[in-house]
PDB file of C-alpha atoms in Angstrom:
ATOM      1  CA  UNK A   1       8.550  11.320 -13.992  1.00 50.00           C
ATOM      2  CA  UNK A   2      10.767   8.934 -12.032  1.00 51.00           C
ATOM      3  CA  UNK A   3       9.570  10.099  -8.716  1.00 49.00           C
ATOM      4  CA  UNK A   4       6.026   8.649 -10.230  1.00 52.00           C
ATOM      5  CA  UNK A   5       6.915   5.584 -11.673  1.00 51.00           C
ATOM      6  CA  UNK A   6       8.940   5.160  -8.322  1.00 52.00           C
ATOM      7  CA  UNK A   7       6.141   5.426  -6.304  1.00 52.00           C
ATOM      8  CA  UNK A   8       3.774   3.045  -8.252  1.00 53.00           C
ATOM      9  CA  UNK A   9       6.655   0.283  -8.208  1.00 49.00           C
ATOM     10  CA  UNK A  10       6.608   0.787  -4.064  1.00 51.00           C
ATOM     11  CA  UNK A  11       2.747   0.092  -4.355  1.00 52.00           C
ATOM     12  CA  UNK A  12       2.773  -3.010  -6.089  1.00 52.00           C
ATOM     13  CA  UNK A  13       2.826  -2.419  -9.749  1.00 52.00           C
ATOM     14  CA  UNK A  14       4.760  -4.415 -11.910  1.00 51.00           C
ATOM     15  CA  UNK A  15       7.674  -2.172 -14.180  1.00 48.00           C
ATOM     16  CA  UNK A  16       5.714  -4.489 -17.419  1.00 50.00           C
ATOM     17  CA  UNK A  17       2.552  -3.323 -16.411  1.00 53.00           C
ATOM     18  CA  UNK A  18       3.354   0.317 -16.752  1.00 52.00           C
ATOM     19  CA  UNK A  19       2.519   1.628 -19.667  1.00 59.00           C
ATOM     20  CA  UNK A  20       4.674   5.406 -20.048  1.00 58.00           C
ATOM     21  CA  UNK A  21       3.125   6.997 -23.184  1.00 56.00           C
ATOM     22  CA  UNK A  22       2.734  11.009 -24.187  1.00 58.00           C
ATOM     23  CA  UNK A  23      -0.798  12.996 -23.858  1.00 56.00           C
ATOM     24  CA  UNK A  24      -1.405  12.764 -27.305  1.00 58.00           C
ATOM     25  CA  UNK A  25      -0.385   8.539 -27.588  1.00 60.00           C
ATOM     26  CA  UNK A  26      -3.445   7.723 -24.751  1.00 61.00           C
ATOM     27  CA  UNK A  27      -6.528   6.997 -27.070  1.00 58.00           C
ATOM     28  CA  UNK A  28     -10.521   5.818 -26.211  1.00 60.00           C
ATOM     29  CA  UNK A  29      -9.928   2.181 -23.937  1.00 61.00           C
ATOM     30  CA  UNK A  30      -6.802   3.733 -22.799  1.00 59.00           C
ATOM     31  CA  UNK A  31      -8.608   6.154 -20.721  1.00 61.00           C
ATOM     32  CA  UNK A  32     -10.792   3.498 -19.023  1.00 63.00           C
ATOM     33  CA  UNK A  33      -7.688   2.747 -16.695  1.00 67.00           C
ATOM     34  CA  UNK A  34      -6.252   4.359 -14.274  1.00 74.00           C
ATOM     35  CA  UNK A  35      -4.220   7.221 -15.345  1.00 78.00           C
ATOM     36  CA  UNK A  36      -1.612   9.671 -14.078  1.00 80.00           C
ATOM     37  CA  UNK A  37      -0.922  12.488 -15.785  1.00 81.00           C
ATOM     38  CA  UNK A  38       2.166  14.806 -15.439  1.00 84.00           C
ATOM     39  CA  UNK A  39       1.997  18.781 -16.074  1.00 85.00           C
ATOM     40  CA  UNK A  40      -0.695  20.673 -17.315  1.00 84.00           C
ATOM     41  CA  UNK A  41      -0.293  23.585 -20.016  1.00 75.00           C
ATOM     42  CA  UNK A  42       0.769  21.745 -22.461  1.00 79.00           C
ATOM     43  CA  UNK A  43      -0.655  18.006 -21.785  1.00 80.00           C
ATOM     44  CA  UNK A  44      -3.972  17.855 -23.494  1.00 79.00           C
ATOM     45  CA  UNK A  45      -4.909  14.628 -21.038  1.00 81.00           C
ATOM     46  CA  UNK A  46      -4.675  16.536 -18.099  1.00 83.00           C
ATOM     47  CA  UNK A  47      -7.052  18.825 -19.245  1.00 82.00           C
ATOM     48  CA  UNK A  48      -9.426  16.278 -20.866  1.00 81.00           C
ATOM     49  CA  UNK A  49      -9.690  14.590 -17.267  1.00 80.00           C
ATOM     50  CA  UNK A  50      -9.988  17.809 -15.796  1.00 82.00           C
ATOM     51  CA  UNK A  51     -12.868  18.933 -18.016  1.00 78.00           C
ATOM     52  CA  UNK A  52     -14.681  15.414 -17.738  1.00 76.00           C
ATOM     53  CA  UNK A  53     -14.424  15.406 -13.741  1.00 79.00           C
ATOM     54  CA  UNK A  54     -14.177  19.229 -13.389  1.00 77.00           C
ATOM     55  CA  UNK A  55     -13.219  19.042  -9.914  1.00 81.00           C
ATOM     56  CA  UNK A  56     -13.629  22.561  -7.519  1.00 84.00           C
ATOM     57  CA  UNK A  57      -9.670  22.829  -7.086  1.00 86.00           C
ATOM     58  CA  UNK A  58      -8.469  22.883 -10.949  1.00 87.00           C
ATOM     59  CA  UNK A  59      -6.361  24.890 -12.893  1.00 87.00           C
ATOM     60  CA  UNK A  60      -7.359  28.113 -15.395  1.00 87.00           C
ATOM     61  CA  UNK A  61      -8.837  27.434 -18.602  1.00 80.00           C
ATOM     62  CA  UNK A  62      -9.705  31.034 -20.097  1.00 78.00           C
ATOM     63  CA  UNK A  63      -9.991  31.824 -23.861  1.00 78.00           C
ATOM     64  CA  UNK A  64      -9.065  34.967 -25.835  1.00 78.00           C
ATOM     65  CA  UNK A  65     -10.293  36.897 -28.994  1.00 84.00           C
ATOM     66  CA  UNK A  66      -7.775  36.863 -31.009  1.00 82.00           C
ATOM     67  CA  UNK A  67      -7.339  38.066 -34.889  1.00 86.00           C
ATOM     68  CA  UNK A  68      -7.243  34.449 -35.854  1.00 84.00           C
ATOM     69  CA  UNK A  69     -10.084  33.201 -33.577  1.00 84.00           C
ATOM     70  CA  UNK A  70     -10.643  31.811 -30.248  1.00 80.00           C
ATOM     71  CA  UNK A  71      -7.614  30.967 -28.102  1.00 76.00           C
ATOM     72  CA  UNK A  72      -7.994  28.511 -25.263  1.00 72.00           C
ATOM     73  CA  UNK A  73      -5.371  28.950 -22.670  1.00 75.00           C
ATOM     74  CA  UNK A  74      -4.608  26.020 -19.810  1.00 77.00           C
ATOM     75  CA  UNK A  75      -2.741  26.248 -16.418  1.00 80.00           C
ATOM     76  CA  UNK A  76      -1.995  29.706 -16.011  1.00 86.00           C
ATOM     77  CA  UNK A  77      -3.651  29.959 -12.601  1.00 90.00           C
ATOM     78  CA  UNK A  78      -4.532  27.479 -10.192  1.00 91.00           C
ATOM     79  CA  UNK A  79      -8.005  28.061  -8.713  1.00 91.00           C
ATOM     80  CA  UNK A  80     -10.531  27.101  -6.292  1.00 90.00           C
ATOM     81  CA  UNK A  81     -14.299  27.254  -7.207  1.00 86.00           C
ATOM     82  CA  UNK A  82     -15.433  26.801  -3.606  1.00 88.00           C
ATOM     83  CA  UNK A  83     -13.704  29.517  -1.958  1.00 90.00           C
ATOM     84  CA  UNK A  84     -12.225  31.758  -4.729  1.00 91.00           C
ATOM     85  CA  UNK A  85      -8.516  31.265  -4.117  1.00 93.00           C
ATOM     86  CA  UNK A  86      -5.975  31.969  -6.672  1.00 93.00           C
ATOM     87  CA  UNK A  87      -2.511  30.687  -6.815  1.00 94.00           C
ATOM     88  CA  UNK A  88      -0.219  32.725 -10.004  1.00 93.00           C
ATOM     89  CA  UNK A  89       3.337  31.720 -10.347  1.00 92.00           C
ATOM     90  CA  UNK A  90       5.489  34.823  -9.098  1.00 92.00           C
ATOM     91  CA  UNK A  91       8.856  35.501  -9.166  1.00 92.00           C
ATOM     92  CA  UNK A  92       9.832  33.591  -5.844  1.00 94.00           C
ATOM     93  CA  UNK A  93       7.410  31.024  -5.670  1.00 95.00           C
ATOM     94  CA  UNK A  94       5.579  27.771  -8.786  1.00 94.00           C
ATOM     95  CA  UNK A  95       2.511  26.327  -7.601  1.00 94.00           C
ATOM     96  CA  UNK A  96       1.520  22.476  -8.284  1.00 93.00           C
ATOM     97  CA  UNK A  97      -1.577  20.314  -7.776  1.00 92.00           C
ATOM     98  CA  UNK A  98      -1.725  16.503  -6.972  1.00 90.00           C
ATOM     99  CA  UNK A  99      -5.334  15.816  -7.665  1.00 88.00           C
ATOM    100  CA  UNK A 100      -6.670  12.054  -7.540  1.00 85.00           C
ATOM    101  CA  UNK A 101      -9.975  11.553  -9.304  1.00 85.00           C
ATOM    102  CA  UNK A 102     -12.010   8.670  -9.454  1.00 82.00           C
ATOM    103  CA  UNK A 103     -12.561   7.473 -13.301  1.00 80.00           C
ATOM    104  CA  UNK A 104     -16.544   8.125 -13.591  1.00 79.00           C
ATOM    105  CA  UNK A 105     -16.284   4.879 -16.361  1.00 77.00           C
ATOM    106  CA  UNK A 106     -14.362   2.625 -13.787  1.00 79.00           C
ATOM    107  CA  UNK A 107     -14.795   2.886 -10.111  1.00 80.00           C
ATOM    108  CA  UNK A 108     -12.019   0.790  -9.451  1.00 79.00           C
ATOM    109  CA  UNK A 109      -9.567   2.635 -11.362  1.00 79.00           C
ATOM    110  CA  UNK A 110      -8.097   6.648 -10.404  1.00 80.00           C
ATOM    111  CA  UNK A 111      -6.721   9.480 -12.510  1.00 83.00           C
ATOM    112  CA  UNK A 112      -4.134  11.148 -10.643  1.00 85.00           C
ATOM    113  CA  UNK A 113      -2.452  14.023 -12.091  1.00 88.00           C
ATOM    114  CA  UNK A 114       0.843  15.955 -10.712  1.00 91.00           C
ATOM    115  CA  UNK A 115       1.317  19.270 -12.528  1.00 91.00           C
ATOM    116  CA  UNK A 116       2.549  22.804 -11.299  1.00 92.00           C
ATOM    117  CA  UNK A 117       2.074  26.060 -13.279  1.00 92.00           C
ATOM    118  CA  UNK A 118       5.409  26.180 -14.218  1.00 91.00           C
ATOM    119  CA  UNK A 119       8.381  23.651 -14.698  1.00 90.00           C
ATOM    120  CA  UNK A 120       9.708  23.821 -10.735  1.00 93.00           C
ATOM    121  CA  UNK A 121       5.781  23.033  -9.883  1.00 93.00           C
ATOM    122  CA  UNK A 122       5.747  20.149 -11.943  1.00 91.00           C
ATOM    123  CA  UNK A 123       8.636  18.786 -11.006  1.00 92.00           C
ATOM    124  CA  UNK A 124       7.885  19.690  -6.936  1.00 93.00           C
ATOM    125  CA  UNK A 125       4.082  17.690  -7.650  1.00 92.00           C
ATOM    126  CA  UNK A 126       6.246  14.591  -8.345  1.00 90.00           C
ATOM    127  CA  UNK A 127       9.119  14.878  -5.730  1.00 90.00           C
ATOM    128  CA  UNK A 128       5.983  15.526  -2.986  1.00 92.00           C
ATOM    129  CA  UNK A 129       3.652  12.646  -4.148  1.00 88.00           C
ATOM    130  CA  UNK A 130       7.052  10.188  -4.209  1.00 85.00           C
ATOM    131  CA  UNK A 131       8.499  10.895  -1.121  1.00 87.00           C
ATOM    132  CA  UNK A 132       5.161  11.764   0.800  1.00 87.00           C
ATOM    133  CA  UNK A 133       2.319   9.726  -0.709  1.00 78.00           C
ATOM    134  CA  UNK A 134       1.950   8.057   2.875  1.00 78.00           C
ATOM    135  CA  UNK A 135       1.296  11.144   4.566  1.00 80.00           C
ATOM    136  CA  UNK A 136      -1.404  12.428   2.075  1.00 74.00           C
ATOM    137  CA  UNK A 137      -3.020   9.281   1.746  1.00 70.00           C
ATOM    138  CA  UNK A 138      -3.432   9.168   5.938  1.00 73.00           C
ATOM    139  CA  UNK A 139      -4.199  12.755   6.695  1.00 67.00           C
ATOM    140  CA  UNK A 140      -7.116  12.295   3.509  1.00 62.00           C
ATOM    141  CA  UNK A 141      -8.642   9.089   5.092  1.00 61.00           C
ATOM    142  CA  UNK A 142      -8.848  10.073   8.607  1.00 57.00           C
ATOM    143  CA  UNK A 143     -10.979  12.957   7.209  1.00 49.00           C
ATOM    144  CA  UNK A 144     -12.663  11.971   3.831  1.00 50.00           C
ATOM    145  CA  UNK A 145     -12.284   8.105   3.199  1.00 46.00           C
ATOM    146  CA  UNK A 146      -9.739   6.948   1.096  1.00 48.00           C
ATOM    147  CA  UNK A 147     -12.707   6.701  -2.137  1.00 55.00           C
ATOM    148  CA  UNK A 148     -12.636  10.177  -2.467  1.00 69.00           C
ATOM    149  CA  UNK A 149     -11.349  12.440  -4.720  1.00 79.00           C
ATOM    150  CA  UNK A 150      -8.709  15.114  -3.722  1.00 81.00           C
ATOM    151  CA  UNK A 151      -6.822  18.026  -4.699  1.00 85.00           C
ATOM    152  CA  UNK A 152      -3.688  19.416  -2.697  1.00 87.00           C
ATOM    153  CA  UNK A 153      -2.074  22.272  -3.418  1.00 92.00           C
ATOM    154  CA  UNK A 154       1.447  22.843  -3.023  1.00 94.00           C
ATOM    155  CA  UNK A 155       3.809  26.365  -2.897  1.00 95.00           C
ATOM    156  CA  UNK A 156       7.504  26.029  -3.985  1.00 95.00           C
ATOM    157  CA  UNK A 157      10.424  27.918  -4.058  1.00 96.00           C
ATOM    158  CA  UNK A 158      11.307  28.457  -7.908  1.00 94.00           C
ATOM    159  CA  UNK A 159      14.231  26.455  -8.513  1.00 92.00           C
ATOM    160  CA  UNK A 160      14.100  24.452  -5.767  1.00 94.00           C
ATOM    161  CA  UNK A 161      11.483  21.210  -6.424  1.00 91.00           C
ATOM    162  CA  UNK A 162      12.262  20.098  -2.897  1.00 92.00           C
ATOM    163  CA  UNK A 163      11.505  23.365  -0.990  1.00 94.00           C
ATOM    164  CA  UNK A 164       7.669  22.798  -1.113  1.00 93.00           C
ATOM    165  CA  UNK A 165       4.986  23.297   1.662  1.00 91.00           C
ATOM    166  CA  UNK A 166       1.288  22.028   1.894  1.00 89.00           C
ATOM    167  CA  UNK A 167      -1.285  24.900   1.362  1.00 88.00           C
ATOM    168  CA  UNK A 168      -4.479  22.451   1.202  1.00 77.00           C
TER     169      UNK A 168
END
């Protein structure tokens, strides 16, 4: 989390003007902000945004029968709708997205989210974003405009939050 609120102090934002709360303490004019969300399984805001936006790079939702009903299960698997890739945390490596979504009540204002599959992913989403925000910003802009919204996807060595690499 301090990689984030590192980076959004290097962009301008005031430490008073950031507002850290849990998943469950963001309620209804909350959300008309900008957002960023950190890990996925178990943060039900992540998967709200994800669900409203449901962008083509996202992360599993499945549900299960079960002999006490349905079970809805979140970031098991990252996938991609558009060309079928999987990513499934293995023994060696934790996969992690950094998505940026446009809010569709608030032009003007993004939902970013940094989450892995697994603890090392999570933490690798936040090390990348902080220390190499500059790089994805440029290398999305020179091909998509900087209004767009964007998903990368990132492999890392379990263990290791630093030992990432780019795979979109």
């Amino acid at each position: 989390m301090m990689y984030s609120y590192n980076v959004l102090l290097k962009c301008g934002k005031k430490a008073e003007m950031i507002a850290i709360k849990s998943d469950s303490e963001v309620t209804g004019n909350e959300k008309e902000g900008s957002i960023l969300c950190i890990g996925a399984g178990g943060n039900a805001l992540t998967r709200d945004v994800l669900t409203t936006i449901n962008p083509h790079i996202t992360f599993e939702q499945t549900t299960r029968k079960t002999a006490s009903g349905l079970v809805q299960t979140f970031g098991t698997a990252i996938i991609d709708r558009k060309t079928n890739e999987r990513w499934d945390i293995s023994d060696n490596h934790d996969f992690a997205l950094i998505i940026r979504l446009t809010n569709p009540r608030n032009k003007n204002e993004n939902w970013i989210i940094l989450a892995g599959l697994g603890t090392t992913g999570t933490a690798a989403s936040g090390y990348y974003f902080s220390t190499h925000w500059r790089k994805i910003y440029d290398s999305l802009r020179s091909y998509k405009g900087t209004e767009s919204n964007y998903a990368v996807v990132l492999r890392v060595k379990i263990g290791d939050p630093t030992d990432v690499s780019v795979l979109t």
